[in-house]
Each structure stands twice: as structure tokens, then as C-alpha cells.
Tab-separated table of N, CA and C in Angstrom:
chain	number	residue	atom	x	y	z
A	1	MET	N	11.973	12.795	24.272
A	1	MET	CA	11.416	11.551	24.478
A	1	MET	C	10.199	11.525	23.483
A	2	THR	N	10.243	10.312	22.623
A	2	THR	CA	9.054	9.838	22.020
A	2	THR	C	8.275	9.203	22.781
A	3	THR	N	6.823	9.299	22.194
A	3	THR	CA	5.780	8.542	23.052
A	3	THR	C	5.389	7.445	21.933
A	4	GLN	N	5.266	6.092	22.412
A	4	GLN	CA	4.942	4.927	21.777
A	4	GLN	C	3.356	4.865	22.074
A	5	PRO	N	2.615	4.140	20.911
A	5	PRO	CA	1.448	3.885	21.356
A	5	PRO	C	1.269	2.757	22.202
A	6	ALA	N	0.124	2.761	22.987
A	6	ALA	CA	0.046	1.707	24.053
A	6	ALA	C	-0.133	0.393	23.227
A	7	ILE	N	0.416	-0.743	23.792
A	7	ILE	CA	0.393	-2.105	23.237
A	7	ILE	C	-1.054	-2.538	22.827
A	8	PRO	N	-2.021	-2.449	23.718
A	8	PRO	CA	-3.413	-2.841	23.356
A	8	PRO	C	-3.999	-2.077	21.863
A	9	GLU	N	-3.527	-0.697	21.970
A	9	GLU	CA	-4.028	0.090	20.741
A	9	GLU	C	-3.201	-0.314	19.286
A	10	MET	N	-1.960	-0.844	19.682
A	10	MET	CA	-1.285	-1.175	18.475
A	10	MET	C	-1.613	-2.530	17.989
A	11	MET	N	-1.974	-3.498	18.955
A	11	MET	CA	-2.455	-4.662	18.533
A	11	MET	C	-3.753	-4.822	18.040
A	12	THR	N	-4.625	-3.764	18.365
A	12	THR	CA	-5.909	-3.509	17.855
A	12	THR	C	-5.759	-3.207	16.281
A	13	GLU	N	-5.074	-2.320	15.977
A	13	GLU	CA	-4.721	-1.740	14.854
A	13	GLU	C	-4.111	-2.917	13.883
A	14	ILE	N	-3.101	-3.829	14.526
A	14	ILE	CA	-2.876	-4.878	13.665
A	14	ILE	C	-3.755	-5.830	13.237
A	15	GLY	N	-4.563	-6.007	14.207
A	15	GLY	CA	-5.757	-6.856	13.976
A	15	GLY	C	-6.547	-6.273	12.964
A	16	LYS	N	-6.936	-5.187	12.937
A	16	LYS	CA	-7.797	-4.354	12.007
A	16	LYS	C	-7.261	-4.694	10.431
A	17	ARG	N	-5.786	-4.345	10.482
A	17	ARG	CA	-5.186	-4.690	9.370
A	17	ARG	C	-5.051	-6.066	8.802
A	18	ALA	N	-4.962	-6.904	9.636
A	18	ALA	CA	-4.884	-8.275	9.154
A	18	ALA	C	-6.396	-8.592	8.766
A	19	ARG	N	-7.496	-8.372	9.298
A	19	ARG	CA	-8.781	-8.531	9.103
A	19	ARG	C	-8.939	-8.062	7.516
A	20	ALA	N	-8.649	-6.678	7.338
A	20	ALA	CA	-8.797	-6.290	6.012
A	20	ALA	C	-8.080	-6.876	4.922
A	21	ALA	N	-6.730	-7.190	5.305
A	21	ALA	CA	-6.056	-8.029	4.282
A	21	ALA	C	-6.684	-9.549	3.939
A	22	SER	N	-7.073	-10.063	5.181
A	22	SER	CA	-7.673	-11.353	4.957
A	22	SER	C	-8.965	-11.258	4.038
A	23	ALA	N	-9.744	-10.320	4.261
A	23	ALA	CA	-11.059	-10.155	3.282
A	23	ALA	C	-10.499	-10.017	1.924
A	24	GLU	N	-9.571	-9.167	1.660
A	24	GLU	CA	-9.425	-8.882	0.497
A	24	GLU	C	-8.506	-10.170	-0.350
A	25	LEU	N	-7.802	-10.794	0.468
A	25	LEU	CA	-7.218	-12.116	-0.069
A	25	LEU	C	-8.185	-13.197	-0.488
A	26	GLY	N	-9.163	-13.273	0.374
A	26	GLY	CA	-10.318	-14.127	0.399
A	26	GLY	C	-10.870	-14.012	-1.029
A	27	TYR	N	-11.036	-12.999	-1.725
A	27	TYR	CA	-11.546	-12.640	-2.891
A	27	TYR	C	-10.577	-12.633	-3.847
A	28	ALA	N	-9.324	-12.828	-3.638
A	28	ALA	CA	-8.243	-12.719	-4.633
A	28	ALA	C	-8.145	-13.820	-5.634
A	29	SER	N	-7.497	-13.603	-6.721
A	29	SER	CA	-7.354	-14.780	-7.704
A	29	SER	C	-6.230	-15.654	-7.062
A	30	ALA	N	-5.960	-16.889	-7.485
A	30	ALA	CA	-4.986	-17.797	-7.199
A	30	ALA	C	-3.696	-16.919	-7.462
A	31	GLU	N	-3.511	-16.330	-8.565
A	31	GLU	CA	-2.360	-15.693	-9.010
A	31	GLU	C	-1.967	-14.640	-7.927
A	32	ARG	N	-2.894	-13.860	-7.531
A	32	ARG	CA	-2.652	-12.646	-6.544
A	32	ARG	C	-2.137	-13.215	-5.189
A	33	LYS	N	-2.813	-14.297	-5.000
A	33	LYS	CA	-2.457	-15.155	-3.459
A	33	LYS	C	-1.156	-15.426	-3.534
A	34	HIS	N	-0.669	-16.228	-4.622
A	34	HIS	CA	0.696	-16.684	-4.856
A	34	HIS	C	1.700	-15.497	-4.723
A	35	ALA	N	1.410	-14.568	-5.576
A	35	ALA	CA	2.337	-13.166	-5.659
A	35	ALA	C	2.268	-12.757	-4.256
A	36	ALA	N	1.268	-12.466	-3.471
A	36	ALA	CA	1.355	-12.009	-1.977
A	36	ALA	C	2.280	-12.794	-1.139
A	37	LEU	N	2.199	-14.168	-1.305
A	37	LEU	CA	2.875	-15.143	-0.312
A	37	LEU	C	4.424	-14.944	-0.815
A	38	ILE	N	4.700	-15.037	-2.095
A	38	ILE	CA	6.064	-14.914	-2.605
A	38	ILE	C	6.577	-13.562	-2.111
A	39	GLY	N	5.930	-12.527	-2.287
A	39	GLY	CA	6.268	-11.190	-1.777
A	39	GLY	C	6.405	-11.391	-0.205
A	40	ALA	N	5.647	-11.905	0.423
A	40	ALA	CA	5.793	-11.821	2.143
A	40	ALA	C	7.089	-12.601	2.198
A	41	ALA	N	7.397	-13.702	1.628
A	41	ALA	CA	8.743	-14.414	1.929
A	41	ALA	C	9.900	-13.631	1.399
A	42	HIS	N	9.815	-12.922	0.402
A	42	HIS	CA	10.780	-11.895	-0.127
A	42	HIS	C	11.086	-10.881	1.024
A	43	ALA	N	10.031	-10.188	1.452
A	43	ALA	CA	10.089	-9.129	2.634
A	43	ALA	C	10.768	-9.896	3.809
A	44	VAL	N	10.307	-11.094	4.304
A	44	VAL	CA	11.172	-11.624	5.379
A	44	VAL	C	12.495	-11.706	4.987
A	45	TRP	N	12.877	-12.255	3.932
A	45	TRP	CA	14.426	-12.571	3.451
A	45	TRP	C	15.009	-11.008	3.598
A	46	ALA	N	14.387	-10.089	3.022
A	46	ALA	CA	15.096	-8.788	3.030
A	46	ALA	C	15.185	-7.866	4.261
A	47	ARG	N	14.188	-8.575	5.226
A	47	ARG	CA	14.359	-7.817	6.462
A	47	ARG	C	14.799	-8.678	7.677
A	48	ARG	N	15.436	-9.748	7.310
A	48	ARG	CA	15.763	-10.653	8.344
A	48	ARG	C	16.675	-10.174	9.607
A	49	ALA	N	17.596	-9.252	9.082
A	49	ALA	CA	18.185	-8.399	10.246
A	49	ALA	C	17.467	-7.745	11.177
A	50	GLU	N	16.418	-7.002	10.542
A	50	GLU	CA	15.615	-6.175	11.521
A	50	GLU	C	14.785	-7.178	12.389
A	51	ILE	N	14.315	-8.240	11.743
A	51	ILE	CA	13.426	-9.200	12.546
A	51	ILE	C	14.416	-9.847	13.491
A	52	ILE	N	15.522	-10.141	13.361
A	52	ILE	CA	16.419	-11.013	14.351
A	52	ILE	C	16.705	-9.956	15.453
A	53	ALA	N	17.115	-8.531	14.918
A	53	ALA	CA	17.107	-7.432	16.075
A	53	ALA	C	16.143	-7.230	17.010
A	54	ALA	N	14.874	-7.126	16.294
A	54	ALA	CA	13.462	-6.994	17.163
A	54	ALA	C	13.505	-8.186	18.030
A	55	ASN	N	13.520	-9.437	17.606
A	55	ASN	CA	13.458	-10.676	18.417
A	55	ASN	C	14.432	-10.706	19.498
A	56	ALA	N	15.499	-10.149	19.252
A	56	ALA	CA	16.783	-10.151	20.572
A	56	ALA	C	16.094	-9.479	21.525
A	57	LYS	N	15.407	-8.145	21.274
A	57	LYS	CA	14.774	-7.296	22.496
A	57	LYS	C	13.614	-7.993	22.961
A	58	ASP	N	12.827	-9.068	22.226
A	58	ASP	CA	11.816	-9.694	22.789
A	58	ASP	C	12.291	-10.745	23.803
A	59	MET	N	13.431	-11.310	23.199
A	59	MET	CA	14.162	-12.411	24.113
A	59	MET	C	14.802	-11.961	25.433
A	60	GLU	N	15.102	-10.728	25.316
A	60	GLU	CA	15.713	-10.042	26.526
A	60	GLU	C	14.765	-9.688	27.355
A	61	ALA	N	13.550	-9.376	27.054
A	61	ALA	CA	12.410	-8.751	27.920
A	61	ALA	C	11.738	-10.436	28.509
A	62	ALA	N	11.718	-11.159	27.685
A	62	ALA	CA	11.379	-12.493	28.067
A	62	ALA	C	12.225	-13.032	29.371
A	63	ARG	N	13.473	-13.014	29.127
A	63	ARG	CA	14.413	-13.319	29.882
A	63	ARG	C	14.282	-12.634	31.197
A	64	THR	N	14.052	-11.334	31.194
A	64	THR	CA	13.892	-10.453	32.562
A	64	THR	C	12.831	-10.823	33.352
A	65	LYS	N	11.613	-11.392	32.440
A	65	LYS	CA	10.296	-11.843	33.100
A	65	LYS	C	10.459	-13.371	33.690
A	66	GLY	N	11.610	-13.959	33.425
A	66	GLY	CA	11.832	-15.347	33.879
A	66	GLY	C	10.936	-16.304	33.297
A	67	ILE	N	10.974	-16.136	31.857
A	67	ILE	CA	10.221	-16.996	31.111
A	67	ILE	C	10.839	-18.183	30.936
A	68	SER	N	10.413	-19.476	30.894
A	68	SER	CA	10.940	-20.679	30.880
A	68	SER	C	11.900	-20.972	29.735
A	69	LYS	N	13.119	-21.679	29.845
A	69	LYS	CA	13.959	-21.932	28.917
A	69	LYS	C	13.167	-22.607	27.591
A	70	ALA	N	12.103	-23.438	27.879
A	70	ALA	CA	11.543	-24.074	26.558
A	70	ALA	C	10.600	-23.068	25.896
A	71	PHE	N	10.285	-22.109	26.440
A	71	PHE	CA	9.502	-20.900	25.811
A	71	PHE	C	10.376	-20.159	25.067
A	72	LEU	N	11.495	-19.780	25.750
A	72	LEU	CA	12.456	-19.015	25.129
A	72	LEU	C	12.925	-19.699	23.810
A	73	ASP	N	13.179	-20.866	23.714
A	73	ASP	CA	13.690	-21.662	22.707
A	73	ASP	C	12.565	-21.501	21.564
A	74	ARG	N	11.432	-21.593	21.788
A	74	ARG	CA	10.387	-21.474	20.856
A	74	ARG	C	10.388	-19.849	20.301
A	75	LEU	N	10.542	-19.040	21.104
A	75	LEU	CA	10.704	-17.645	20.866
A	75	LEU	C	11.735	-17.155	19.820
A	76	GLU	N	12.854	-17.784	20.222
A	76	GLU	CA	14.034	-17.441	19.592
A	76	GLU	C	14.023	-17.668	17.778
A	77	LEU	N	14.459	-16.332	17.416
A	77	LEU	CA	14.558	-16.342	15.750
A	77	LEU	C	16.169	-16.232	15.599
A	78	ASN	N	16.513	-17.087	14.738
A	78	ASN	CA	17.718	-17.024	13.957
A	78	ASN	C	17.820	-17.136	12.639
A	79	ASP	N	19.159	-17.181	11.919
A	79	ASP	CA	19.164	-17.255	10.558
A	79	ASP	C	18.486	-18.411	9.968
A	80	LYS	N	18.578	-19.792	10.660
A	80	LYS	CA	18.206	-20.973	10.418
A	80	LYS	C	16.592	-21.102	10.305
A	81	ARG	N	16.054	-20.482	11.601
A	81	ARG	CA	14.789	-20.412	11.781
A	81	ARG	C	14.106	-19.386	10.675
A	82	ILE	N	14.511	-18.197	10.492
A	82	ILE	CA	14.080	-17.380	9.415
A	82	ILE	C	14.032	-18.101	7.959
A	83	ASP	N	15.192	-18.805	7.875
A	83	ASP	CA	15.159	-19.664	6.558
A	83	ASP	C	14.059	-20.541	6.533
A	84	GLY	N	13.661	-21.167	7.451
A	84	GLY	CA	12.328	-22.118	7.733
A	84	GLY	C	11.112	-21.522	7.417
A	85	ILE	N	11.140	-20.100	7.930
A	85	ILE	CA	9.770	-19.556	7.706
A	85	ILE	C	9.534	-19.076	6.162
A	86	ILE	N	10.651	-18.856	5.617
A	86	ILE	CA	10.769	-18.163	4.177
A	86	ILE	C	10.252	-19.461	3.442
A	87	GLU	N	11.105	-20.616	3.579
A	87	GLU	CA	10.758	-21.775	2.905
A	87	GLU	C	9.182	-22.440	3.060
A	88	ALA	N	8.548	-22.240	4.360
A	88	ALA	CA	7.278	-22.737	4.550
A	88	ALA	C	6.464	-21.741	3.835
A	89	VAL	N	6.696	-20.203	3.778
A	89	VAL	CA	5.644	-19.494	2.967
A	89	VAL	C	5.842	-19.868	1.630
A	90	GLN	N	7.186	-20.005	0.969
A	90	GLN	CA	7.093	-20.457	-0.437
A	90	GLN	C	6.686	-21.773	-0.822
A	91	THR	N	6.438	-22.761	0.142
A	91	THR	CA	5.793	-23.872	-0.067
A	91	THR	C	4.388	-23.722	-0.159
A	92	ILE	N	3.749	-22.973	0.802
A	92	ILE	CA	2.497	-22.698	0.929
A	92	ILE	C	1.905	-22.115	-0.431
A	93	ALA	N	2.748	-21.076	-0.782
A	93	ALA	CA	2.463	-20.435	-2.073
A	93	ALA	C	2.343	-21.381	-3.360
A	94	GLU	N	3.051	-22.537	-3.356
A	94	GLU	CA	2.875	-23.497	-4.480
A	94	GLU	C	1.914	-24.461	-4.316
A	95	LEU	N	1.215	-24.443	-3.138
A	95	LEU	CA	0.011	-25.346	-3.245
A	95	LEU	C	-0.987	-24.870	-3.948
A	96	PRO	N	-2.047	-25.835	-4.412
A	96	PRO	CA	-3.112	-25.333	-5.120
A	96	PRO	C	-3.996	-24.503	-4.242
A	97	ASP	N	-4.845	-23.583	-4.682
A	97	ASP	CA	-5.807	-22.834	-4.119
A	97	ASP	C	-6.894	-23.531	-3.648
A	98	PRO	N	-6.994	-23.814	-2.376
A	98	PRO	CA	-8.224	-24.501	-1.917
A	98	PRO	C	-9.624	-23.848	-1.963
A	99	VAL	N	-9.480	-22.452	-2.246
A	99	VAL	CA	-10.965	-21.797	-2.226
A	99	VAL	C	-11.786	-22.380	-3.224
A	100	GLY	N	-13.174	-22.742	-2.966
A	100	GLY	CA	-13.936	-23.339	-3.994
A	100	GLY	C	-13.983	-24.814	-4.348
A	101	THR	N	-13.138	-25.519	-3.359
A	101	THR	CA	-12.874	-27.049	-3.542
A	101	THR	C	-13.516	-27.496	-2.270
């Protein structure tokens, strides 16, 4: 049996990584930010099956806990919603860099 890190520890680590990435991107050139966003969109596209599979587990856990249908609807990811996420990230990538304005 493998042991998994506790959720609070895992979330703390994710938060630390996000803060570090945010600090780095805050000083990055517009070109680097654009490349990072396009890279993120590509990663979501490439890993959509993994994302949907993980989301199915989240959905099952939420159903088990009796989460409302409205919340379940917001939680569910499918191909159409993944495409929307990718499109939104690509759209943001094409916006002018607001830093310094």
C-alpha cells in the first residue's frame, strides 16, 4: 500500500509553487507570459483525458457526500468545458500585457 501526502500538506505545497510562479511571471516579459499561457493551454489539451478522469473521481466523491446538483454541474468537466478553458487561456494570452499601465 502506498501512502499519499495529507491533503493540507499537498495544498500547502501547491500554494507555495503557485506563489513562486506568480512572482516569476510578475517580472517576466510579455513574450514569456504569452509563451507560458500558450504552454498552459497546450498542456490542458494534451492532458485532457487525465483531467477528465481525475474530475470523474472528484464527481463521485462529491456525489457520495450529497453535494447539490447545481454544485455538481459546476464541478463537472467534459470535452466541451475543457475546450472552453483552453480557449479562455488562449484569449488571455493574446491580450495586451497590463503590467506597467
